[in-house]
């Protein structure tokens, strides 16, 4: 399946609001609804991304944390997956 990452909102205030927005716009079905989301917190280092929420409903996008050694540079981003047992990705850690 081809990835279909979608900008869901440009002005959310929390990761939980992003998750809710993803389910609201893409649905809750674990195979065709909101399968993953990424939220850039308001203090993200690139202001053009701050507050933005992206979602995917293809199950192919696997958002990951960029660099644990430099949280100030890459931090302030929250990602999640819906029902990771349905999708084997590098993010899920399922063998």
mmCIF file of N, CA and C in Angstrom:
data_model
loop_
_atom_site.group_PDB
_atom_site.id
_atom_site.type_symbol
_atom_site.label_atom_id
_atom_site.label_comp_id
_atom_site.label_asym_id
_atom_site.label_seq_id
_atom_site.Cartn_x
_atom_site.Cartn_y
_atom_site.Cartn_z
ATOM 1 N N UNK A 1 0.844 -1.195 0.000
ATOM 2 C CA UNK A 1 0.000 0.000 0.000
ATOM 3 C C UNK A 1 0.879 1.245 0.000
ATOM 4 N N UNK A 2 0.447 2.252 -0.691
ATOM 5 C CA UNK A 2 1.178 3.500 -0.770
ATOM 6 C C UNK A 2 0.841 4.360 0.447
ATOM 7 N N UNK A 3 1.865 5.010 1.005
ATOM 8 C CA UNK A 3 1.652 5.868 2.161
ATOM 9 C C UNK A 3 0.792 7.063 1.772
ATOM 10 N N UNK A 4 -0.094 7.434 2.669
ATOM 11 C CA UNK A 4 -0.969 8.577 2.414
ATOM 12 C C UNK A 4 -1.004 9.487 3.629
ATOM 13 N N UNK A 5 0.157 10.051 3.967
ATOM 14 C CA UNK A 5 0.259 10.955 5.102
ATOM 15 C C UNK A 5 -0.500 12.235 4.779
ATOM 16 N N UNK A 6 -1.348 12.652 5.724
ATOM 17 C CA UNK A 6 -2.234 13.789 5.506
ATOM 18 C C UNK A 6 -2.072 14.808 6.624
ATOM 19 N N UNK A 7 -1.988 16.078 6.271
ATOM 20 C CA UNK A 7 -2.023 17.135 7.277
ATOM 21 C C UNK A 7 -3.455 17.225 7.779
ATOM 22 N N UNK A 8 -3.639 16.977 9.078
ATOM 23 C CA UNK A 8 -4.982 16.968 9.663
ATOM 24 C C UNK A 8 -5.353 18.299 10.292
ATOM 25 N N UNK A 9 -4.369 18.984 10.860
ATOM 26 C CA UNK A 9 -4.627 20.274 11.499
ATOM 27 C C UNK A 9 -3.308 21.025 11.669
ATOM 28 N N UNK A 10 -3.389 22.347 11.655
ATOM 29 C CA UNK A 10 -2.196 23.185 11.830
ATOM 30 C C UNK A 10 -2.175 23.919 13.160
ATOM 31 N N UNK A 11 -3.144 23.657 14.023
ATOM 32 C CA UNK A 11 -3.211 24.471 15.248
ATOM 33 C C UNK A 11 -3.676 23.696 16.472
ATOM 34 N N UNK A 12 -3.230 22.474 16.618
ATOM 35 C CA UNK A 12 -3.628 21.699 17.796
ATOM 36 C C UNK A 12 -2.705 21.997 18.973
ATOM 37 N N UNK A 13 -3.184 21.708 20.173
ATOM 38 C CA UNK A 13 -2.448 22.052 21.387
ATOM 39 C C UNK A 13 -1.826 20.847 22.096
ATOM 40 N N UNK A 14 -2.131 19.599 21.651
ATOM 41 C CA UNK A 14 -1.584 18.433 22.358
ATOM 42 C C UNK A 14 -1.559 17.213 21.450
ATOM 43 N N UNK A 15 -0.746 16.238 21.850
ATOM 44 C CA UNK A 15 -0.665 14.981 21.109
ATOM 45 C C UNK A 15 -1.983 14.216 21.187
ATOM 46 N N UNK A 16 -2.644 14.265 22.328
ATOM 47 C CA UNK A 16 -3.920 13.552 22.448
ATOM 48 C C UNK A 16 -4.978 14.179 21.535
ATOM 49 N N UNK A 17 -4.921 15.502 21.363
ATOM 50 C CA UNK A 17 -5.843 16.168 20.435
ATOM 51 C C UNK A 17 -5.540 15.736 19.000
ATOM 52 N N UNK A 18 -4.270 15.539 18.681
ATOM 53 C CA UNK A 18 -3.879 15.073 17.350
ATOM 54 C C UNK A 18 -4.390 13.657 17.114
ATOM 55 N N UNK A 19 -4.224 12.802 18.101
ATOM 56 C CA UNK A 19 -4.724 11.426 17.974
ATOM 57 C C UNK A 19 -6.247 11.435 17.750
ATOM 58 N N UNK A 20 -6.952 12.244 18.521
ATOM 59 C CA UNK A 20 -8.408 12.341 18.371
ATOM 60 C C UNK A 20 -8.790 12.876 16.996
ATOM 61 N N UNK A 21 -8.037 13.856 16.518
ATOM 62 C CA UNK A 21 -8.302 14.429 15.194
ATOM 63 C C UNK A 21 -8.069 13.393 14.098
ATOM 64 N N UNK A 22 -7.043 12.598 14.265
ATOM 65 C CA UNK A 22 -6.741 11.542 13.291
ATOM 66 C C UNK A 22 -7.891 10.543 13.214
ATOM 67 N N UNK A 23 -8.376 10.106 14.363
ATOM 68 C CA UNK A 23 -9.491 9.157 14.389
ATOM 69 C C UNK A 23 -10.759 9.811 13.844
ATOM 70 N N UNK A 24 -10.969 11.085 14.173
ATOM 71 C CA UNK A 24 -12.147 11.792 13.702
ATOM 72 C C UNK A 24 -12.165 11.917 12.177
ATOM 73 N N UNK A 25 -11.020 12.248 11.594
ATOM 74 C CA UNK A 25 -10.969 12.470 10.147
ATOM 75 C C UNK A 25 -10.771 11.194 9.330
ATOM 76 N N UNK A 26 -9.967 10.251 9.862
ATOM 77 C CA UNK A 26 -9.624 9.057 9.081
ATOM 78 C C UNK A 26 -10.358 7.801 9.530
ATOM 79 N N UNK A 27 -10.996 7.855 10.708
ATOM 80 C CA UNK A 27 -11.734 6.703 11.207
ATOM 81 C C UNK A 27 -10.937 5.879 12.206
ATOM 82 N N UNK A 28 -11.596 4.936 12.864
ATOM 83 C CA UNK A 28 -10.957 4.145 13.916
ATOM 84 C C UNK A 28 -10.678 2.695 13.518
ATOM 85 N N UNK A 29 -11.048 2.294 12.308
ATOM 86 C CA UNK A 29 -10.776 0.930 11.867
ATOM 87 C C UNK A 29 -9.264 0.686 11.875
ATOM 88 N N UNK A 30 -8.793 -0.393 12.531
ATOM 89 C CA UNK A 30 -7.352 -0.619 12.664
ATOM 90 C C UNK A 30 -6.634 -0.945 11.358
ATOM 91 N N UNK A 31 -7.355 -1.198 10.293
ATOM 92 C CA UNK A 31 -6.698 -1.488 9.024
ATOM 93 C C UNK A 31 -6.897 -0.409 7.960
ATOM 94 N N UNK A 32 -7.907 0.438 8.116
ATOM 95 C CA UNK A 32 -8.140 1.469 7.101
ATOM 96 C C UNK A 32 -8.401 2.855 7.680
ATOM 97 N N UNK A 33 -8.457 2.951 8.999
ATOM 98 C CA UNK A 33 -8.656 4.247 9.651
ATOM 99 C C UNK A 33 -7.326 4.880 10.012
ATOM 100 N N UNK A 34 -7.296 5.616 11.087
ATOM 101 C CA UNK A 34 -6.067 6.257 11.552
ATOM 102 C C UNK A 34 -5.105 5.179 12.065
ATOM 103 N N UNK A 35 -4.110 4.838 11.256
ATOM 104 C CA UNK A 35 -3.153 3.807 11.671
ATOM 105 C C UNK A 35 -1.945 4.406 12.374
ATOM 106 N N UNK A 36 -1.618 5.678 12.097
ATOM 107 C CA UNK A 36 -0.536 6.352 12.812
ATOM 108 C C UNK A 36 -0.704 7.859 12.697
ATOM 109 N N UNK A 37 -0.093 8.568 13.647
ATOM 110 C CA UNK A 37 -0.164 10.028 13.658
ATOM 111 C C UNK A 37 1.137 10.591 14.217
ATOM 112 N N UNK A 38 1.417 11.829 13.880
ATOM 113 C CA UNK A 38 2.577 12.549 14.427
ATOM 114 C C UNK A 38 2.146 13.968 14.744
ATOM 115 N N UNK A 39 2.501 14.418 15.955
ATOM 116 C CA UNK A 39 2.176 15.761 16.403
ATOM 117 C C UNK A 39 3.467 16.512 16.726
ATOM 118 N N UNK A 40 3.636 17.688 16.164
ATOM 119 C CA UNK A 40 4.776 18.568 16.448
ATOM 120 C C UNK A 40 4.331 19.567 17.506
ATOM 121 N N UNK A 41 4.892 19.461 18.705
ATOM 122 C CA UNK A 41 4.502 20.319 19.824
ATOM 123 C C UNK A 41 4.770 21.792 19.503
ATOM 124 N N UNK A 42 4.107 22.684 20.238
ATOM 125 C CA UNK A 42 4.186 24.122 19.967
ATOM 126 C C UNK A 42 5.603 24.680 20.097
ATOM 127 N N UNK A 43 6.468 23.992 20.850
ATOM 128 C CA UNK A 43 7.845 24.470 20.991
ATOM 129 C C UNK A 43 8.826 23.691 20.112
ATOM 130 N N UNK A 44 8.318 23.048 19.059
ATOM 131 C CA UNK A 44 9.188 22.332 18.126
ATOM 132 C C UNK A 44 10.161 23.323 17.484
ATOM 133 N N UNK A 45 11.381 22.875 17.215
ATOM 134 C CA UNK A 45 12.453 23.776 16.768
ATOM 135 C C UNK A 45 12.162 24.448 15.426
ATOM 136 N N UNK A 46 11.391 23.821 14.567
ATOM 137 C CA UNK A 46 11.015 24.435 13.290
ATOM 138 C C UNK A 46 9.596 24.976 13.426
ATOM 139 N N UNK A 47 9.490 26.283 13.548
ATOM 140 C CA UNK A 47 8.180 26.888 13.822
ATOM 141 C C UNK A 47 7.147 26.582 12.728
ATOM 142 N N UNK A 48 7.592 26.310 11.513
ATOM 143 C CA UNK A 48 6.645 26.001 10.437
ATOM 144 C C UNK A 48 5.900 24.694 10.694
ATOM 145 N N UNK A 49 6.459 23.807 11.509
ATOM 146 C CA UNK A 49 5.806 22.535 11.839
ATOM 147 C C UNK A 49 5.093 22.569 13.189
ATOM 148 N N UNK A 50 5.401 23.541 14.035
ATOM 149 C CA UNK A 50 4.847 23.601 15.384
ATOM 150 C C UNK A 50 3.321 23.615 15.361
ATOM 151 N N UNK A 51 2.716 22.727 16.149
ATOM 152 C CA UNK A 51 1.267 22.638 16.260
ATOM 153 C C UNK A 51 0.605 21.802 15.176
ATOM 154 N N UNK A 52 1.388 21.302 14.236
ATOM 155 C CA UNK A 52 0.804 20.528 13.137
ATOM 156 C C UNK A 52 0.625 19.063 13.508
ATOM 157 N N UNK A 53 -0.411 18.495 12.950
ATOM 158 C CA UNK A 53 -0.780 17.108 13.201
ATOM 159 C C UNK A 53 -0.943 16.404 11.862
ATOM 160 N N UNK A 54 -0.228 15.289 11.705
ATOM 161 C CA UNK A 54 -0.300 14.492 10.479
ATOM 162 C C UNK A 54 -0.842 13.111 10.815
ATOM 163 N N UNK A 55 -1.568 12.522 9.898
ATOM 164 C CA UNK A 55 -2.100 11.178 10.092
ATOM 165 C C UNK A 55 -1.946 10.346 8.837
ATOM 166 N N UNK A 56 -2.044 9.037 9.010
ATOM 167 C CA UNK A 56 -1.931 8.101 7.896
ATOM 168 C C UNK A 56 -2.993 7.029 8.049
ATOM 169 N N UNK A 57 -3.564 6.575 6.942
ATOM 170 C CA UNK A 57 -4.550 5.498 7.016
ATOM 171 C C UNK A 57 -4.187 4.326 6.104
ATOM 172 N N UNK A 58 -2.907 4.268 5.693
ATOM 173 C CA UNK A 58 -2.475 3.178 4.814
ATOM 174 C C UNK A 58 -1.805 2.040 5.581
ATOM 175 N N UNK A 59 -1.322 2.325 6.782
ATOM 176 C CA UNK A 59 -0.601 1.313 7.546
ATOM 177 C C UNK A 59 0.842 1.147 7.123
ATOM 178 N N UNK A 60 1.306 1.953 6.174
ATOM 179 C CA UNK A 60 2.680 1.816 5.699
ATOM 180 C C UNK A 60 3.626 2.846 6.296
ATOM 181 N N UNK A 61 3.089 3.913 6.853
ATOM 182 C CA UNK A 61 3.938 4.960 7.411
ATOM 183 C C UNK A 61 4.317 4.573 8.829
ATOM 184 N N UNK A 62 5.591 4.599 9.153
ATOM 185 C CA UNK A 62 6.032 4.252 10.505
ATOM 186 C C UNK A 62 6.852 5.394 11.086
ATOM 187 N N UNK A 63 6.182 6.338 11.744
ATOM 188 C CA UNK A 63 6.899 7.471 12.323
ATOM 189 C C UNK A 63 7.835 7.001 13.433
ATOM 190 N N UNK A 64 9.031 7.575 13.464
ATOM 191 C CA UNK A 64 10.022 7.209 14.487
ATOM 192 C C UNK A 64 10.642 8.467 15.070
ATOM 193 N N UNK A 65 11.219 8.312 16.250
ATOM 194 C CA UNK A 65 11.943 9.410 16.891
ATOM 195 C C UNK A 65 13.269 9.581 16.183
ATOM 196 N N UNK A 66 13.646 10.794 15.845
ATOM 197 C CA UNK A 66 14.805 11.033 15.002
ATOM 198 C C UNK A 66 16.152 10.775 15.671
ATOM 199 N N UNK A 67 16.381 11.239 16.880
ATOM 200 C CA UNK A 67 17.696 11.094 17.505
ATOM 201 C C UNK A 67 17.584 11.219 19.014
ATOM 202 N N UNK A 68 17.698 10.100 19.711
ATOM 203 C CA UNK A 68 17.589 10.123 21.172
ATOM 204 C C UNK A 68 18.734 10.875 21.824
ATOM 205 N N UNK A 69 19.867 11.023 21.123
ATOM 206 C CA UNK A 69 21.024 11.718 21.674
ATOM 207 C C UNK A 69 20.910 13.225 21.613
ATOM 208 N N UNK A 70 19.963 13.748 20.849
ATOM 209 C CA UNK A 70 19.816 15.190 20.713
ATOM 210 C C UNK A 70 18.346 15.596 20.821
ATOM 211 N N UNK A 71 17.738 15.404 21.992
ATOM 212 C CA UNK A 71 16.308 15.709 22.107
ATOM 213 C C UNK A 71 15.982 17.175 21.861
ATOM 214 N N UNK A 72 16.898 18.094 22.142
ATOM 215 C CA UNK A 72 16.643 19.503 21.881
ATOM 216 C C UNK A 72 16.557 19.809 20.402
ATOM 217 N N UNK A 73 17.286 19.037 19.611
ATOM 218 C CA UNK A 73 17.301 19.241 18.169
ATOM 219 C C UNK A 73 16.127 18.554 17.495
ATOM 220 N N UNK A 74 15.810 17.332 17.939
ATOM 221 C CA UNK A 74 14.778 16.544 17.279
ATOM 222 C C UNK A 74 13.552 16.280 18.145
ATOM 223 N N UNK A 75 13.588 16.719 19.387
ATOM 224 C CA UNK A 75 12.515 16.391 20.316
ATOM 225 C C UNK A 75 11.242 17.188 20.108
ATOM 226 N N UNK A 76 10.361 17.041 21.061
ATOM 227 C CA UNK A 76 9.080 17.735 21.059
ATOM 228 C C UNK A 76 8.172 17.294 19.914
ATOM 229 N N UNK A 77 8.272 15.995 19.591
ATOM 230 C CA UNK A 77 7.420 15.375 18.589
ATOM 231 C C UNK A 77 6.835 14.120 19.222
ATOM 232 N N UNK A 78 5.536 13.902 19.073
ATOM 233 C CA UNK A 78 4.899 12.692 19.587
ATOM 234 C C UNK A 78 4.273 11.944 18.421
ATOM 235 N N UNK A 79 4.580 10.647 18.337
ATOM 236 C CA UNK A 79 4.003 9.797 17.299
ATOM 237 C C UNK A 79 3.339 8.603 17.942
ATOM 238 N N UNK A 80 2.349 8.065 17.281
ATOM 239 C CA UNK A 80 1.682 6.875 17.785
ATOM 240 C C UNK A 80 1.124 6.048 16.655
ATOM 241 N N UNK A 81 0.852 4.791 16.956
ATOM 242 C CA UNK A 81 0.266 3.891 15.984
ATOM 243 C C UNK A 81 -0.971 3.245 16.584
ATOM 244 N N UNK A 82 -1.977 3.043 15.772
ATOM 245 C CA UNK A 82 -3.194 2.354 16.170
ATOM 246 C C UNK A 82 -3.007 0.871 15.905
ATOM 247 N N UNK A 83 -3.207 0.056 16.898
ATOM 248 C CA UNK A 83 -3.113 -1.391 16.766
ATOM 249 C C UNK A 83 -1.843 -1.828 16.052
ATOM 250 N N UNK A 84 -0.661 -1.601 16.666
ATOM 251 C CA UNK A 84 0.594 -1.968 16.009
ATOM 252 C C UNK A 84 0.723 -3.458 15.717
ATOM 253 N N UNK A 85 -0.104 -4.305 16.330
ATOM 254 C CA UNK A 85 -0.053 -5.734 16.022
ATOM 255 C C UNK A 85 -0.494 -6.011 14.586
ATOM 256 N N UNK A 86 -1.258 -5.089 13.997
ATOM 257 C CA UNK A 86 -1.719 -5.267 12.626
ATOM 258 C C UNK A 86 -0.645 -4.946 11.597
ATOM 259 N N UNK A 87 0.386 -4.221 12.012
ATOM 260 C CA UNK A 87 1.408 -3.766 11.077
ATOM 261 C C UNK A 87 2.795 -3.981 11.665
ATOM 262 N N UNK A 88 3.651 -4.678 10.957
ATOM 263 C CA UNK A 88 5.035 -4.854 11.383
ATOM 264 C C UNK A 88 5.859 -3.733 10.764
ATOM 265 N N UNK A 89 6.336 -2.818 11.624
ATOM 266 C CA UNK A 89 7.166 -1.716 11.170
ATOM 267 C C UNK A 89 8.382 -1.620 12.083
ATOM 268 N N UNK A 90 9.358 -0.847 11.690
ATOM 269 C CA UNK A 90 10.528 -0.654 12.538
ATOM 270 C C UNK A 90 10.145 0.054 13.822
ATOM 271 N N UNK A 91 9.048 0.776 13.820
ATOM 272 C CA UNK A 91 8.591 1.503 15.000
ATOM 273 C C UNK A 91 7.912 0.587 16.021
ATOM 274 N N UNK A 92 7.269 -0.473 15.544
ATOM 275 C CA UNK A 92 6.462 -1.315 16.426
ATOM 276 C C UNK A 92 7.288 -2.270 17.284
ATOM 277 N N UNK A 93 8.472 -2.677 16.802
ATOM 278 C CA UNK A 93 9.309 -3.589 17.571
ATOM 279 C C UNK A 93 8.762 -5.002 17.657
ATOM 280 N N UNK A 94 7.863 -5.359 16.781
ATOM 281 C CA UNK A 94 7.267 -6.710 16.785
ATOM 282 C C UNK A 94 7.994 -7.570 15.757
ATOM 283 N N UNK A 95 8.438 -8.727 16.168
ATOM 284 C CA UNK A 95 9.115 -9.641 15.220
ATOM 285 C C UNK A 95 8.164 -10.635 14.648
#
